[in-house]
Amino acid sequence: MAAAVKTPVCVLGLGLIGGSVLRAAAAAGRVAFGYNRSADGMNAAVADGFDATTELETALARAAETGALIVIAVPVPALPMLLGPIRRLAPECPLTDVTSVKSAVLDEITAAGLADRFVGGHPMAGTAHSGWPAGHAELFVGAPWVISVDDHVDPTVFATVLDLIVDCGSVAVPARSEEHDAAAAAISHLPHLLAEALAVTAADVPLAFALAAGSFRDGTRVAGTAPDLVRAMCEANSPQLLPTLDRAMELLADARKSLASENSVADLVNTGHAARTRYDNFPRNEIITVVIGEDDWRRELAAAGRAGGVIRSALPVRDSR
Amino acid sequence: MAAAVKTPVCVLGLGLIGGSVLRAAAAAGRVAFGYNRSADGMNAAVADGFDATTELETALARAAETGALIVIAVPVPALPMLLGPIRRLAPECPLTDVTSVKSAVLDEITAAGLADRFVGGHPMAGTAHSGWPAGHAELFVGAPWVISVDDHVDPTVFATVLDLIVDCGSVAVPARSEEHDAAAAAISHLPHLLAEALAVTAADVPLAFALAAGSFRDGTRVAGTAPDLVRAMCEANSPQLLPTLDRAMELLADARKSLASENSVADLVNTGHAARTRYDNFPRNEIITVVIGEDDWRRELAAAGRAGGVIRSALPVRDSR
């Protein structure tokens, strides 16, 4: 795979994330072109000097001709309508996505018969603003970008997707889809629900807003996110969010009981502080020894990702499988 | 009260808050002196050019001679042992405190027969670090500083305490003690418990720390606070924290139910976003029309504080009562 010319990139959906992928791929010297359903987003991209169309069939035909990596960057509800055309018009192209929920997307992809050439992805980058104008080529620099290592993942497609992630300046975190979704429930979706509950609780207390300062501001910051975005994330991941929410509610109920009966919140406060300290000291090691395509490579990558491992540059690839 | 010479200040306890009050009072041109139980804190203050002693009786005798405002700045558990000496050695001095819980302190003060000359206070300033070296004269600049307007509050003592708050650069927020404690439960103690629960929940999910970013970092920041400080705050305010925690748990339980049965978190997310938006737009009006000591002045100030009113400069005082 020591090709001098990088794989072209075809981005479907030119919002914040897709638009930033298009820019980053172009900045890395790739041929990069995009499709956007609305003319507004397409025109904005073209006005900024990028190659974009509102014709899905045109974009996919060009992807097929050039052997491009197709990046699906539309919201989850819009995903299904892309899959038929992709299968029909670009049957050989490697395929990835940038969606915040991974199992639900993989199910759709599998049902459409596209799993063979699909390796899911999720860049952990900002969601506060949206649309082409909000994006930029450096959006992903230094950010974790999850890359799927589910059982079906093909080594060559994996290497192709990894190459794009590295080109975008991200650190790739290998993970299985269901593990990604469980983690996202704990570190993203639960914090949103807690922030909403905190904001609502304080709003009912007469003097609260008058005195609110640092801990309230921090604790409710993500409650400022547009409700539709929060709902979309949480509701698409309910199978993982429900047990996570149950766990948090159980911890609070235990603390409530101990506060009422013994006037103590020692258990929750001590374990919480220890957990946060562990997070502050969480290691970030670079994964360099795994060879893509060797026996057990997917499992090794999943284990390394769990332990804090990240991929910062291309890994070796076994000749074929 | 148009005295050319400002009331001297005697600070008992020279930690982060007390040490900063001593510095700010001195910087405002007042005679300011302090007591600290440990020689370390006292020596650090003296080395920085301030007037401090480890002899409580010496400090209180001087307060009595000079008619100083006594500022109690020790942790709640250390409070009772100061009250006997204060009553014995400085029976006429005005008295305030800077403790984060107000009803419990007021109960102690009342039991010690000191309520007549006590007006409680609580500067809403940082708690991440502690001790004399962490303090500075500008710690309170721009920060809300709650000043008690409970029924027992004496107008002259109130004006004296308010004058110090203004000298420290704070904005005074008038409030009744039990309302302060209810608000503190919602905007400070509850956020701490939610942050601890979030940290513990995520710590159990294999991939969570590997992917954690902005919303987790913000949502758990206060879980980095020393456990003893968090426990002291929460446990001293359990009468107010329990119903607040119940309310938050009820909101989460409702959201859980709706997520499980209808795959929707719309209610919580919409009301949470609306509450946070309301907080972002909360007005901050200056209170200028209330005359300290006139009929209903305490009630008027409490209502104004609830509505977001703050005091930035001295208020007029009725001649006497």
Coordinates of C-alpha atoms in Angstrom, one line a residue, chain A:
Chain A
M1 CA 0.0 0.0 0.0
A2 CA 2.9 2.4 -0.6
A3 CA 1.0 4.3 -3.2
A4 CA 2.4 7.7 -4.0
V5 CA -1.1 9.0 -4.7
K6 CA -3.5 9.1 -1.8
T7 CA -7.0 7.6 -2.1
P8 CA -9.5 10.3 -3.2
V9 CA -12.3 11.2 -0.8
C10 CA -16.0 11.6 -1.6
V11 CA -17.9 13.2 1.3
L12 CA -21.7 12.8 1.4
G13 CA -23.1 15.6 3.5
L14 CA -21.3 18.9 3.9
G15 CA -22.3 20.0 7.4
L16 CA -20.0 20.8 10.2
I17 CA -18.3 17.4 10.2
G18 CA -18.5 16.4 6.6
G19 CA -17.5 19.9 5.5
S20 CA -14.5 19.8 7.8
V21 CA -13.5 16.3 6.4
L22 CA -13.6 17.7 2.9
R23 CA -11.4 20.6 3.8
A24 CA -8.9 18.5 5.8
A25 CA -8.7 15.9 3.0
A26 CA -8.0 18.6 0.4
A27 CA -5.5 20.3 2.7
A28 CA -3.7 16.9 3.0
G29 CA -3.2 17.0 -0.8
R30 CA -6.0 14.6 -1.7
V31 CA -8.5 14.8 -4.5
A32 CA -11.6 15.5 -2.5
F33 CA -15.2 16.2 -3.7
G34 CA -18.5 16.3 -2.0
Y35 CA -22.3 16.0 -2.3
N36 CA -24.8 18.0 -0.3
R37 CA -28.6 17.7 -0.6
S38 CA -29.3 21.4 -0.2
A39 CA -27.9 23.9 -2.7
D40 CA -27.1 26.3 0.1
G41 CA -24.4 24.0 1.6
M42 CA -23.1 23.1 -1.8
N43 CA -22.9 26.7 -2.9
A44 CA -21.1 27.7 0.3
A45 CA -18.5 24.9 -0.3
V46 CA -18.0 25.9 -4.0
A47 CA -17.7 29.6 -3.0
D48 CA -14.9 28.5 -0.7
G49 CA -13.1 26.8 -3.6
F50 CA -14.2 23.2 -3.0
D51 CA -15.6 20.7 -5.4
A52 CA -19.2 20.0 -4.6
T53 CA -22.5 19.0 -6.2
T54 CA -26.2 18.5 -5.2
E55 CA -26.3 15.5 -7.6
L56 CA -25.8 12.3 -5.6
E57 CA -25.5 10.2 -8.7
T58 CA -22.8 12.4 -10.1
A59 CA -20.7 12.3 -6.9
L60 CA -21.1 8.5 -6.6
A61 CA -20.2 7.9 -10.3
R62 CA -17.1 9.9 -9.8
A63 CA -16.3 8.0 -6.6
A64 CA -16.6 4.7 -8.5
E65 CA -14.3 6.0 -11.4
T66 CA -11.6 7.2 -9.0
G67 CA -11.9 4.4 -6.4
A68 CA -12.6 7.1 -3.7
L69 CA -13.2 6.5 -0.1
I70 CA -16.8 7.4 0.5
V71 CA -17.5 9.2 3.8
I72 CA -21.1 9.2 4.9
A73 CA -21.6 12.5 6.9
V74 CA -25.4 12.9 7.0
P75 CA -27.6 12.7 10.1
V76 CA -28.7 9.2 11.0
P77 CA -32.3 9.6 9.8
A78 CA -30.9 10.5 6.3
L79 CA -28.6 7.5 6.1
P80 CA -30.9 4.9 4.6
M81 CA -31.7 6.8 1.4
L82 CA -28.0 6.9 0.6
L83 CA -27.3 3.2 0.8
G84 CA -29.2 2.1 -2.3
P85 CA -27.5 4.5 -4.6
I86 CA -24.1 3.7 -3.1
R87 CA -24.6 0.0 -3.7
R88 CA -25.8 0.6 -7.2
L89 CA -23.4 3.3 -8.4
A90 CA -20.2 2.7 -6.4
P91 CA -20.2 -1.0 -5.6
E92 CA -16.4 -1.3 -5.0
C93 CA -15.6 1.8 -3.0
P94 CA -14.4 1.6 0.6
L95 CA -16.9 3.2 2.9
T96 CA -16.9 4.9 6.3
D97 CA -19.1 7.3 8.3
V98 CA -18.7 10.0 11.0
T99 CA -21.9 9.4 13.0
S100 CA -22.0 9.6 16.8
V101 CA -23.8 6.3 17.2
K102 CA -22.1 3.2 15.8
S103 CA -24.3 0.1 16.3
A104 CA -27.4 1.5 14.8
V105 CA -25.5 2.6 11.7
L106 CA -23.7 -0.7 11.4
D107 CA -27.1 -2.5 11.5
E108 CA -28.3 -0.3 8.6
I109 CA -25.2 -0.9 6.6
T110 CA -25.4 -4.6 7.2
A111 CA -29.0 -4.7 6.1
A112 CA -28.1 -2.9 2.9
G113 CA -25.4 -5.5 2.2
L114 CA -22.5 -3.0 2.5
A115 CA -20.8 -4.3 5.6
D116 CA -17.9 -5.9 3.6
R117 CA -16.4 -2.6 2.7
F118 CA -17.6 -0.5 5.6
V119 CA -15.4 0.6 8.6
G120 CA -17.3 3.0 10.9
G121 CA -15.8 6.1 12.4
H122 CA -16.7 8.8 14.9
P123 CA -14.6 11.9 15.3
M124 CA -15.1 13.3 18.8
A125 CA -15.3 16.9 17.7
G126 CA -17.6 19.9 18.5
T127 CA -21.3 19.9 17.9
A128 CA -22.3 23.4 19.3
H129 CA -22.6 24.9 15.8
S130 CA -23.6 23.3 12.5
G131 CA -23.5 23.7 8.7
W132 CA -20.7 24.2 6.2
P133 CA -19.7 27.7 7.5
A134 CA -19.0 26.3 11.0
G135 CA -16.4 23.8 9.7
H136 CA -12.7 24.1 9.1
A137 CA -9.7 22.0 8.1
E138 CA -8.3 21.8 11.6
L139 CA -11.5 20.8 13.4
F140 CA -10.1 17.3 14.1
V141 CA -6.5 18.1 15.0
G142 CA -5.6 16.3 18.2
A143 CA -9.2 14.9 18.7
P144 CA -9.9 11.2 19.3
W145 CA -11.5 9.6 16.2
V146 CA -13.0 6.2 16.8
I147 CA -12.4 3.6 14.1
S148 CA -14.4 0.4 14.2
V149 CA -12.7 -2.9 14.7
D150 CA -15.9 -5.1 14.6
D151 CA -15.5 -8.7 13.5
H152 CA -16.5 -7.9 9.9
V153 CA -13.9 -5.2 9.4
D154 CA -11.7 -5.7 6.2
P155 CA -8.0 -4.9 6.7
T156 CA -7.6 -3.0 3.5
V157 CA -10.6 -0.8 4.1
F158 CA -9.5 -0.3 7.7
A159 CA -6.0 0.9 6.5
T160 CA -7.7 3.3 4.0
V161 CA -10.0 4.8 6.7
L162 CA -7.1 5.1 9.2
D163 CA -5.1 6.9 6.6
L164 CA -7.8 9.6 6.3
I165 CA -8.0 9.9 10.1
V166 CA -4.3 10.5 10.3
D167 CA -4.4 13.0 7.4
C168 CA -7.1 14.9 9.4
G169 CA -4.7 15.3 12.3
S170 CA -6.7 13.1 14.7
V171 CA -5.6 10.3 16.9
A172 CA -7.5 7.1 16.0
V173 CA -9.0 5.1 18.8
P174 CA -9.8 1.6 17.7
A175 CA -13.1 0.3 19.3
R176 CA -15.9 -2.2 18.7
S177 CA -19.2 -0.5 17.8
E178 CA -21.1 -1.6 20.9
E179 CA -18.2 -0.5 23.2
H180 CA -18.1 2.9 21.5
D181 CA -21.8 3.3 22.1
A182 CA -21.6 2.3 25.8
A183 CA -18.7 4.8 26.3
A184 CA -20.6 7.5 24.5
A185 CA -23.6 7.0 26.8
A186 CA -21.4 7.5 29.8
I187 CA -19.2 10.4 28.7
S188 CA -21.5 12.3 26.4
H189 CA -25.2 11.4 26.7
L190 CA -25.4 11.0 30.5
P191 CA -23.6 14.3 31.1
H192 CA -26.2 16.0 28.9
L193 CA -29.1 14.5 30.9
L194 CA -27.5 15.4 34.2
A195 CA -26.9 19.0 33.0
E196 CA -30.5 19.3 32.0
A197 CA -31.7 18.0 35.3
L198 CA -29.4 20.3 37.2
A199 CA -30.7 23.3 35.2
V200 CA -34.3 22.5 35.8
T201 CA -33.8 21.8 39.5
A202 CA -32.0 25.1 40.1
A203 CA -34.5 27.1 38.0
D204 CA -37.2 26.3 40.6
V205 CA -35.2 27.6 43.5
P206 CA -35.9 31.4 44.0
L207 CA -32.4 32.6 44.8
A208 CA -30.4 30.0 42.7
F209 CA -29.7 31.9 39.5
A210 CA -28.8 35.0 41.6
L211 CA -26.0 33.1 43.3
A212 CA -25.0 30.6 40.5
A213 CA -21.3 30.6 39.7
G214 CA -18.6 28.2 38.5
S215 CA -19.9 24.8 39.5
F216 CA -23.4 25.5 38.2
R217 CA -22.1 27.1 35.0
D218 CA -19.8 24.2 34.2
G219 CA -22.4 21.6 35.2
T220 CA -25.0 23.1 32.9
R221 CA -22.9 24.2 30.0
V222 CA -24.0 21.4 27.7
A223 CA -27.7 22.1 28.5
G224 CA -27.1 25.1 26.2
T225 CA -26.8 22.6 23.2
A226 CA -29.8 22.7 20.8
P227 CA -32.5 20.3 22.2
D228 CA -32.8 18.5 18.8
L229 CA -29.2 17.5 18.8
V230 CA -29.3 16.3 22.4
R231 CA -32.4 14.3 21.7
A232 CA -31.0 12.7 18.5
M233 CA -27.9 11.6 20.3
C234 CA -29.6 10.2 23.4
E235 CA -32.6 8.6 21.7
A236 CA -30.5 6.9 19.0
N237 CA -28.4 5.3 21.8
S238 CA -31.1 4.4 24.2
P239 CA -30.1 0.7 24.5
Q240 CA -26.8 1.9 26.0
L241 CA -28.0 5.0 27.7
L242 CA -30.7 3.3 29.8
P243 CA -28.4 1.1 31.9
T244 CA -25.9 4.0 32.2
L245 CA -28.6 6.3 33.5
D246 CA -29.8 3.5 35.9
R247 CA -26.3 3.3 37.3
A248 CA -26.0 7.0 37.9
M249 CA -29.4 7.1 39.5
E250 CA -28.5 4.1 41.7
L251 CA -25.4 6.0 42.9
L252 CA -27.4 9.1 43.7
A253 CA -30.1 7.0 45.5
D254 CA -27.4 5.4 47.6
A255 CA -25.9 8.8 48.5
R256 CA -29.3 10.1 49.3
K257 CA -30.0 7.3 51.7
S258 CA -26.7 7.6 53.4
L259 CA -27.1 11.4 53.7
A260 CA -30.6 11.0 55.2
S261 CA -29.6 8.2 57.7
E262 CA -26.0 9.0 58.6
N263 CA -25.6 12.5 57.3
S264 CA -22.8 11.3 55.1
V265 CA -22.0 11.4 51.4
A266 CA -18.6 9.9 52.0
D267 CA -18.9 6.9 49.7
L268 CA -20.0 8.8 46.6
V269 CA -17.6 11.7 47.2
N270 CA -14.6 9.5 47.8
T271 CA -15.2 7.2 44.8
G272 CA -16.1 10.1 42.6
H273 CA -12.9 11.9 43.5
A274 CA -10.9 8.7 42.9
A275 CA -12.5 8.2 39.5
R276 CA -11.9 11.8 38.4
T277 CA -8.3 11.5 39.5
R278 CA -7.9 8.3 37.5
Y279 CA -9.3 10.1 34.5
D280 CA -6.8 12.9 34.9
N281 CA -4.0 10.4 34.9
F282 CA -5.3 8.2 32.2
P283 CA -2.4 7.1 29.9
R284 CA -2.4 7.8 26.2
N285 CA 0.0 5.4 24.6
E286 CA 0.7 5.1 21.0
I287 CA -0.2 1.8 19.3
I288 CA 2.6 0.9 17.0
T289 CA 3.1 -2.9 17.1
V290 CA -0.2 -4.3 15.7
V291 CA 0.0 -5.4 12.1
I292 CA -3.3 -4.9 10.3
G293 CA -4.6 -8.2 8.9
E294 CA -2.6 -10.5 11.1
D295 CA -4.3 -13.1 13.4
D296 CA -6.4 -11.4 16.1
W297 CA -5.5 -7.9 14.9
R298 CA -9.0 -6.6 15.5
R299 CA -9.1 -8.0 19.0
E300 CA -5.7 -6.6 19.8
L301 CA -6.6 -3.2 18.6
A302 CA -9.9 -3.2 20.6
A303 CA -8.0 -4.1 23.8
A304 CA -5.3 -1.5 23.1
G305 CA -8.0 1.2 22.6
R306 CA -9.7 0.3 25.8
A307 CA -6.4 0.7 27.6
G308 CA -6.0 4.2 26.3
G309 CA -4.0 3.4 23.1
V310 CA -4.2 5.6 20.1
I311 CA -2.9 5.4 16.5
R312 CA -1.1 8.5 15.3
S313 CA 0.4 7.2 12.1
A314 CA -0.1 4.4 9.6
L315 CA 0.3 0.9 10.9
P316 CA 1.9 -1.9 8.9
V317 CA -0.6 -4.0 6.8
R318 CA -0.1 -7.7 6.1
D319 CA 0.0 -8.3 2.4
S320 CA -3.5 -9.8 2.0
R321 CA -5.9 -11.9 4.0

